[in-house]
C-alpha positions as a LaTeX table, in Angstrom:
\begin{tabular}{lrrr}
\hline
Residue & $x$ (\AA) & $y$ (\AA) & $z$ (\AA) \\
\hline
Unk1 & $-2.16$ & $-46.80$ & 48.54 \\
Unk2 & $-0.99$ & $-45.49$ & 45.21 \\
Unk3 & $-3.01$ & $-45.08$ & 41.78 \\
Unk4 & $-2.45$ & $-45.49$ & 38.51 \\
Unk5 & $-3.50$ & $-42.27$ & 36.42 \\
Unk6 & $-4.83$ & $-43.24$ & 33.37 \\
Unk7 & $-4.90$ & $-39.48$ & 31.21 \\
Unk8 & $-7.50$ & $-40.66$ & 28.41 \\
Unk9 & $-10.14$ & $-39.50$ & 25.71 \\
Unk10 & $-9.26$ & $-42.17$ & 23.23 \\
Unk11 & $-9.94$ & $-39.82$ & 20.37 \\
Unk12 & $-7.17$ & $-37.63$ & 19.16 \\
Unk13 & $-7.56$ & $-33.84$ & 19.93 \\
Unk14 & $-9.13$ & $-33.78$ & 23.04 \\
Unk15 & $-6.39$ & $-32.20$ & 25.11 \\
Unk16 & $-5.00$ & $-35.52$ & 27.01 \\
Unk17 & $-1.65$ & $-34.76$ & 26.65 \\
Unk18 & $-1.97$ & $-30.60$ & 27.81 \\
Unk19 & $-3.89$ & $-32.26$ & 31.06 \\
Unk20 & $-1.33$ & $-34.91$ & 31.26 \\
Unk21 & 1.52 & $-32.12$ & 31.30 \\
Unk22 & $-0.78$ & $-29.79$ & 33.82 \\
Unk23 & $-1.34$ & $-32.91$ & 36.18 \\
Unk24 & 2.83 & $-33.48$ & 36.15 \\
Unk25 & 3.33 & $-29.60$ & 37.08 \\
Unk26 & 0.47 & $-29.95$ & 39.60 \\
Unk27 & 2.05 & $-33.43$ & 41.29 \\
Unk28 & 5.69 & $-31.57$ & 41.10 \\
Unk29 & 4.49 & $-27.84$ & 42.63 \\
Unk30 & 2.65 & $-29.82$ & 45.43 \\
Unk31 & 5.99 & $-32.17$ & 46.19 \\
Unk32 & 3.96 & $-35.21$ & 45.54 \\
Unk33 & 5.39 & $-38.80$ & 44.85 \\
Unk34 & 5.16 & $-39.76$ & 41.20 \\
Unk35 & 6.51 & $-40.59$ & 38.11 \\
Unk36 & 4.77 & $-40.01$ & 35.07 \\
Unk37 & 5.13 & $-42.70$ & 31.83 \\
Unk38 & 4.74 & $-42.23$ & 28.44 \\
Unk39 & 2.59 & $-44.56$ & 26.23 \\
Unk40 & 2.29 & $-42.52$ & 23.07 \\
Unk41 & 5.20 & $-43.76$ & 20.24 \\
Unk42 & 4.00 & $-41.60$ & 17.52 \\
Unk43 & 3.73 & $-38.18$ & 19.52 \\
Unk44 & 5.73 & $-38.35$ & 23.12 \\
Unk45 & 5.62 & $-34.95$ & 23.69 \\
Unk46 & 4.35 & $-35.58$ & 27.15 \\
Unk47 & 7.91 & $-36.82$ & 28.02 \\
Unk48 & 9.37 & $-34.36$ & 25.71 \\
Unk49 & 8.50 & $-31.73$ & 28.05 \\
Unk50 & 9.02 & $-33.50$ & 30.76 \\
Unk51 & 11.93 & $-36.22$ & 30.53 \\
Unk52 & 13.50 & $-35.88$ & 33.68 \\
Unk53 & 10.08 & $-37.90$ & 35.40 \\
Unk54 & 8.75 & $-39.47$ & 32.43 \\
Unk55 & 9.57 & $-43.10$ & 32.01 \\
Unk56 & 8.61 & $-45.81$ & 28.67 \\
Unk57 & 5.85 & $-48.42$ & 28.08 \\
Unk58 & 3.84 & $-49.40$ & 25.26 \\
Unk59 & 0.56 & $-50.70$ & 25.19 \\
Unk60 & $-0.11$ & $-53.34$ & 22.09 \\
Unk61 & $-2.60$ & $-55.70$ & 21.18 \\
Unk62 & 0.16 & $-58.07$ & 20.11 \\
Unk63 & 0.68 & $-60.87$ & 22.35 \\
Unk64 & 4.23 & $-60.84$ & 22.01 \\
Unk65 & 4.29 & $-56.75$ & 23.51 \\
Unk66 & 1.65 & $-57.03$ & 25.38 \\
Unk67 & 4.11 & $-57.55$ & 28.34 \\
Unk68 & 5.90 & $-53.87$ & 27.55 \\
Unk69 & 3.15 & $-52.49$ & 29.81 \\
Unk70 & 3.73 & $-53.96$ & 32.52 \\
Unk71 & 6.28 & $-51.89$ & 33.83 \\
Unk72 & 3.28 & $-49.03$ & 34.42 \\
Unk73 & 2.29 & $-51.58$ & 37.35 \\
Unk74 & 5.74 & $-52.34$ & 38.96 \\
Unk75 & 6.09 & $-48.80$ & 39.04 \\
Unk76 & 3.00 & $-48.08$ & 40.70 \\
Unk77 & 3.69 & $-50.38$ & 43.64 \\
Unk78 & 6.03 & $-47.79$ & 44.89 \\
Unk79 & 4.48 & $-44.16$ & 43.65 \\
Unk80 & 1.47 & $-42.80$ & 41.86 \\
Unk81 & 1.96 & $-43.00$ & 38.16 \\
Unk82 & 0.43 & $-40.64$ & 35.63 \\
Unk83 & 0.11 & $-42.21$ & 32.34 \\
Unk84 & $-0.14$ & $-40.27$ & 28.78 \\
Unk85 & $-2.28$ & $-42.52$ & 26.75 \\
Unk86 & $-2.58$ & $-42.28$ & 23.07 \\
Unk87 & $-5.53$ & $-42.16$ & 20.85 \\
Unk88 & $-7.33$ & $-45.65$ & 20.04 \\
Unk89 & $-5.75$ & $-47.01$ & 22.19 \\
Unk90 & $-8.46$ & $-48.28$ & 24.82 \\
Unk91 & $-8.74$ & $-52.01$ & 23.36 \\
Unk92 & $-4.81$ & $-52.39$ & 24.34 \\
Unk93 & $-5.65$ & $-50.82$ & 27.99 \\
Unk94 & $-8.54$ & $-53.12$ & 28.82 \\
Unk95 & $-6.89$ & $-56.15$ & 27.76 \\
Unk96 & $-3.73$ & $-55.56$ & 29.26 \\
Unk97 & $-6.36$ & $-54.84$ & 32.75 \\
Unk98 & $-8.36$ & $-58.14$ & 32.52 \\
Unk99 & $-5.89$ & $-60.87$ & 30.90 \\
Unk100 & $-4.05$ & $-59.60$ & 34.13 \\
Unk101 & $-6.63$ & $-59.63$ & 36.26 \\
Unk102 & $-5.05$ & $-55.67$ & 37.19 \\
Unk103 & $-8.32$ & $-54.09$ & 39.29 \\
Unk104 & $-8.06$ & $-57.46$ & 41.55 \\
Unk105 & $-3.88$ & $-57.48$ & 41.59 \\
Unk106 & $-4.09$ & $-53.75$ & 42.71 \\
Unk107 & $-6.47$ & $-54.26$ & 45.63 \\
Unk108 & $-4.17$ & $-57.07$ & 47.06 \\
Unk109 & $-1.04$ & $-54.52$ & 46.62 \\
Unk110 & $-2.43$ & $-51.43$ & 47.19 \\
Unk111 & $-2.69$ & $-50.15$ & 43.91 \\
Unk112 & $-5.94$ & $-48.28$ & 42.66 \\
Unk113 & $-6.89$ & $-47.17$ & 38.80 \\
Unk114 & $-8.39$ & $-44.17$ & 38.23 \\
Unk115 & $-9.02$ & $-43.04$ & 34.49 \\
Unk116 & $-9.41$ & $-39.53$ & 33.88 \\
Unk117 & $-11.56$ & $-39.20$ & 31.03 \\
Unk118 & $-10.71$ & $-36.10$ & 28.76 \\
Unk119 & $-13.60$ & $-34.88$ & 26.52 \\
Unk120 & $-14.18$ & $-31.99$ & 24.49 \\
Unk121 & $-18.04$ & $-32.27$ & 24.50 \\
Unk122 & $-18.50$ & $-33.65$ & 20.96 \\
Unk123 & $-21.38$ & $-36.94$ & 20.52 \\
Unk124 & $-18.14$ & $-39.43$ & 19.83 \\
Unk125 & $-15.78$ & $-37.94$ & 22.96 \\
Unk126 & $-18.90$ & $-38.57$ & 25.00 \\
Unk127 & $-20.29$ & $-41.94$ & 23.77 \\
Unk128 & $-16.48$ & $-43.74$ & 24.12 \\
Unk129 & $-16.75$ & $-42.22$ & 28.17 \\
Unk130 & $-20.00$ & $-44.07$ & 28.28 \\
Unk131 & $-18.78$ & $-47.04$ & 26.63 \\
Unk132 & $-15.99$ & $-47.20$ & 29.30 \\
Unk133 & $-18.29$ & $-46.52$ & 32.38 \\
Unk134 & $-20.50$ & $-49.32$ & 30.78 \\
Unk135 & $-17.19$ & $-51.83$ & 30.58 \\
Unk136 & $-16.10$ & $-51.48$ & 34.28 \\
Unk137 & $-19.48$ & $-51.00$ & 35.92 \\
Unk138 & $-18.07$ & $-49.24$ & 39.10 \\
Unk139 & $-14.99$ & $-50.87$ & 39.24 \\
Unk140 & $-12.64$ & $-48.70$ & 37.98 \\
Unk141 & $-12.52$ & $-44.89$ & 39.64 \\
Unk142 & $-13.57$ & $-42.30$ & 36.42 \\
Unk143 & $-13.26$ & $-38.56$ & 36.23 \\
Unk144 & $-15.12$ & $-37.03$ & 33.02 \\
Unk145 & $-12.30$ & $-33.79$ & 32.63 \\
Unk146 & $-14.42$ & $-30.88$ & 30.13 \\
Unk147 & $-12.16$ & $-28.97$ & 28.15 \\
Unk148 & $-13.22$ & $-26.03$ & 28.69 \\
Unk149 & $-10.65$ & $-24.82$ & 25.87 \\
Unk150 & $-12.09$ & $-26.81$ & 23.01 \\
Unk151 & $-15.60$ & $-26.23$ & 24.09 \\
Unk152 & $-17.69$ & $-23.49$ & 25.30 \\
Unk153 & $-21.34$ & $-25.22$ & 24.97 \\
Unk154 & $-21.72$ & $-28.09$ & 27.18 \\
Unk155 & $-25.70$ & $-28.07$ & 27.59 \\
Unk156 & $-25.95$ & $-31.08$ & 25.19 \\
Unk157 & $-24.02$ & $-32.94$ & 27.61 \\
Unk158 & $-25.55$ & $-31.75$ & 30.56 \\
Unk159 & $-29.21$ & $-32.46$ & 29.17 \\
Unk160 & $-28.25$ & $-36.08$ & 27.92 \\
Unk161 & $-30.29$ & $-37.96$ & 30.38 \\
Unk162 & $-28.47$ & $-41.39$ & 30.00 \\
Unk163 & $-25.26$ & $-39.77$ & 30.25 \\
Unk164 & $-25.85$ & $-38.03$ & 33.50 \\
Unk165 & $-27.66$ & $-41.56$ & 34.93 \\
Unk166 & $-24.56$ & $-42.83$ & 34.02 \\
Unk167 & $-22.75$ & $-40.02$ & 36.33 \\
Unk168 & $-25.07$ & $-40.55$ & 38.64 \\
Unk169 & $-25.09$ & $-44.27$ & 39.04 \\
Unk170 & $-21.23$ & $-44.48$ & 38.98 \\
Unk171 & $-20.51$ & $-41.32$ & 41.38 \\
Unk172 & $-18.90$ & $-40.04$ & 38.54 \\
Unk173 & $-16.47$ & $-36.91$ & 39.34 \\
Unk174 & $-17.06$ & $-33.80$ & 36.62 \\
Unk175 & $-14.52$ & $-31.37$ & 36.57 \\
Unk176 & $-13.81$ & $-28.26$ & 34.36 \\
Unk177 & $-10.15$ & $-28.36$ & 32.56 \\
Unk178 & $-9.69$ & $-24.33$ & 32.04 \\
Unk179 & $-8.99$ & $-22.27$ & 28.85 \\
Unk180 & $-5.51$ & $-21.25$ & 28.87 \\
Unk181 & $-5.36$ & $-18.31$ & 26.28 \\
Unk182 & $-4.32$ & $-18.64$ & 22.88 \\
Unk183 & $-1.05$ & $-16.84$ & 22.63 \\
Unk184 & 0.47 & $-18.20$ & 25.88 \\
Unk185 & $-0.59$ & $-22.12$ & 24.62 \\
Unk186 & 0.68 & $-21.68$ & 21.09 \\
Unk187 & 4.22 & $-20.38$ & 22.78 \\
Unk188 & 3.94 & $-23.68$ & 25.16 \\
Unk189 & 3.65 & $-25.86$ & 22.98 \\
Unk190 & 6.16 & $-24.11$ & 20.08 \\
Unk191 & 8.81 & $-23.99$ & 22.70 \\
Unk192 & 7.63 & $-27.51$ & 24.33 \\
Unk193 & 7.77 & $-25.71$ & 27.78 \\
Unk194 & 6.96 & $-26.61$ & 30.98 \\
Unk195 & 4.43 & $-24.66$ & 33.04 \\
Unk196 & 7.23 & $-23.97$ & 35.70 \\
Unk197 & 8.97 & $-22.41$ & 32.96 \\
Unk198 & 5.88 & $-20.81$ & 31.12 \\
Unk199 & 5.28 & $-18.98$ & 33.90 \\
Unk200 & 8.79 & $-16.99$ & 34.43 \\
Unk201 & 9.02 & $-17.03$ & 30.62 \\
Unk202 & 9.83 & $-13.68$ & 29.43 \\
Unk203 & 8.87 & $-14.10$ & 26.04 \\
Unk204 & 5.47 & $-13.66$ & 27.63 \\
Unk205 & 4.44 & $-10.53$ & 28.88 \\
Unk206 & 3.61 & $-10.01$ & 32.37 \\
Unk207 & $-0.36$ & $-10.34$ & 32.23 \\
Unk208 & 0.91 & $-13.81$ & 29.37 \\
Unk209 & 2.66 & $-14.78$ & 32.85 \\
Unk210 & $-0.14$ & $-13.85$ & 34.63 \\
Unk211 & $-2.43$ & $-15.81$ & 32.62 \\
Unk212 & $-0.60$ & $-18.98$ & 32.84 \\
Unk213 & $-0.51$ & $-18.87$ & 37.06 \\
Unk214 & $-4.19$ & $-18.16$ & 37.07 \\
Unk215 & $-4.66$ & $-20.99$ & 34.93 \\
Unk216 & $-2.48$ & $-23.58$ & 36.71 \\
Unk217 & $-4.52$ & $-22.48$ & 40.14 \\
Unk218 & $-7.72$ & $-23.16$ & 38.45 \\
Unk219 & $-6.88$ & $-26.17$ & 36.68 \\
Unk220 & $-4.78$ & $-27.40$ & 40.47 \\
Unk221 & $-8.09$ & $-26.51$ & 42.13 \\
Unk222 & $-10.31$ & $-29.12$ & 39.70 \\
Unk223 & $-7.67$ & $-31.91$ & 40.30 \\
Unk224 & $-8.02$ & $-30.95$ & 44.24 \\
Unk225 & $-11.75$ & $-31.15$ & 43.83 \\
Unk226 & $-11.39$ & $-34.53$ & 42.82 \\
Unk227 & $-9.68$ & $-35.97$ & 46.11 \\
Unk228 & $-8.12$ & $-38.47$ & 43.83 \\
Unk229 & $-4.33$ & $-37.00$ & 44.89 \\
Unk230 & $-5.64$ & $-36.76$ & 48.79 \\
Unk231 & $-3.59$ & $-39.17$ & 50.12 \\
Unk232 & $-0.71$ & $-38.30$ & 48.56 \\
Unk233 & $-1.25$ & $-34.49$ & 49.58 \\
Unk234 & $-1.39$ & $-35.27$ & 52.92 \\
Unk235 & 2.09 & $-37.38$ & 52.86 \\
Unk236 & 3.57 & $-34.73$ & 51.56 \\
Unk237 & 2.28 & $-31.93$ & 54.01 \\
Unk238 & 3.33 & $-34.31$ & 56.80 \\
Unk239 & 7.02 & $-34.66$ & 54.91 \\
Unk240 & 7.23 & $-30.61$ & 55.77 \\
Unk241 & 6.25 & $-30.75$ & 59.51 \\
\hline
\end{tabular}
């Protein structure tokens, strides 16, 4: 079984791409099977950093493109894919899912969708994750990822009763995204480095170093928390033996 990792937030600033680039480094420091594809045309800087894993597709609402996505499927019926999604871009996504009837195709090959849902605890960021829970009803696996580096106040959230019946009723998974510090983030994404990279950087200082390993171990420990990368976790563990 592989899954297709839908990085979203469908609003623009939420942080997708910096989890995006965190889940790559995760799925490469744990030798796991994957390839990672870039949707966004305007900003790619997910495969920027990355280009030696990232693959291309695009995701319009033009019938004549609306094939260019399709790729993001073939993949997946050989590794786990983690796609970088754009902002306003979750009309594209759904239609490309239904018109190809995608949640059904993947059960009969083996390929699962899980959308991790990036927020940054503002009313809009949390109403579009309801309107997606509300679309797919169960059907499609979602993880509501808090940015804990946009947002320090997450008691609105947490005492919004229809949002956490919503959690409730769809066994949603919450997980908190950690604060990497300024200085060490503003050098990451100035030099467009990777974490592996970022962390041996010497234009950081040791406890800058420092800060980025504690940071990938707390952010690897959320995406373990999950169980969403299990499978592939355990493939690669027996690859070692």
């Amino acid at each position: 079984m592989t899954t297709i990792h839908l990085v979203d937030g469908e609003k623009g600033g939420v942080g997708k791409s910096f989890v995006t680039r965190t889940m790559i480094q995760y799925a490469l420091d744990r030798s796991l099977p994957f390839i990672a594809v870039e949707t966004d045309r305007s900003n790619p800087d997910v495969n920027r950093v990355y280009p030696d894993v990232c693959s291309f597709a695009v995701f319009s609402e033009s019938e004549k493109q609306a094939s260019k996505a399709d790729r993001i499927f073939e993949l997946a019926l050989e590794n786990s894919v983690i796609v970088s999604l754009p902002s306003q871009v979750n009309r594209a996504v759904t239609t490309w899912i239904s018109e190809n009837q995608l949640l059904d195709l993947g059960d009969e090959h083996g390929v699962g969708f899980c959308k991790w849902f990036v927020t940054n605890g503002e009313f809009d960021s949390v109403r579009l994750f309801q309107s997606s829970l509300d679309y797919y009803k169960g059907q499609m696996n979602h993880i509501l990822v808090k940015n804990m580096g946009l947002c320090d106040e997450w008691s609105p959230m947490e005492n919004d009763e229809l949002l956490q019946k919503q959690i409730q009723k769809y066994e949603v998974k919450v997980i908190d995204f950690p604060k990497l510090g300024y200085q060490e983030r503003y050098l990451i994404n100035q030099k467009q480095l990777r974490f592996d990279d970022a962390r041996e950087n010497r234009e950081l200082s040791i406890l800058g170093r420092q800060r980025v390993v504690n940071f990938l171990k707390a952010a690897y420990s959320a995406f373990d928390s999950t169980g969403t990368w299990a499978e592939e976790l355990q493939q690669a563990a027996n690859s070692v033996k």
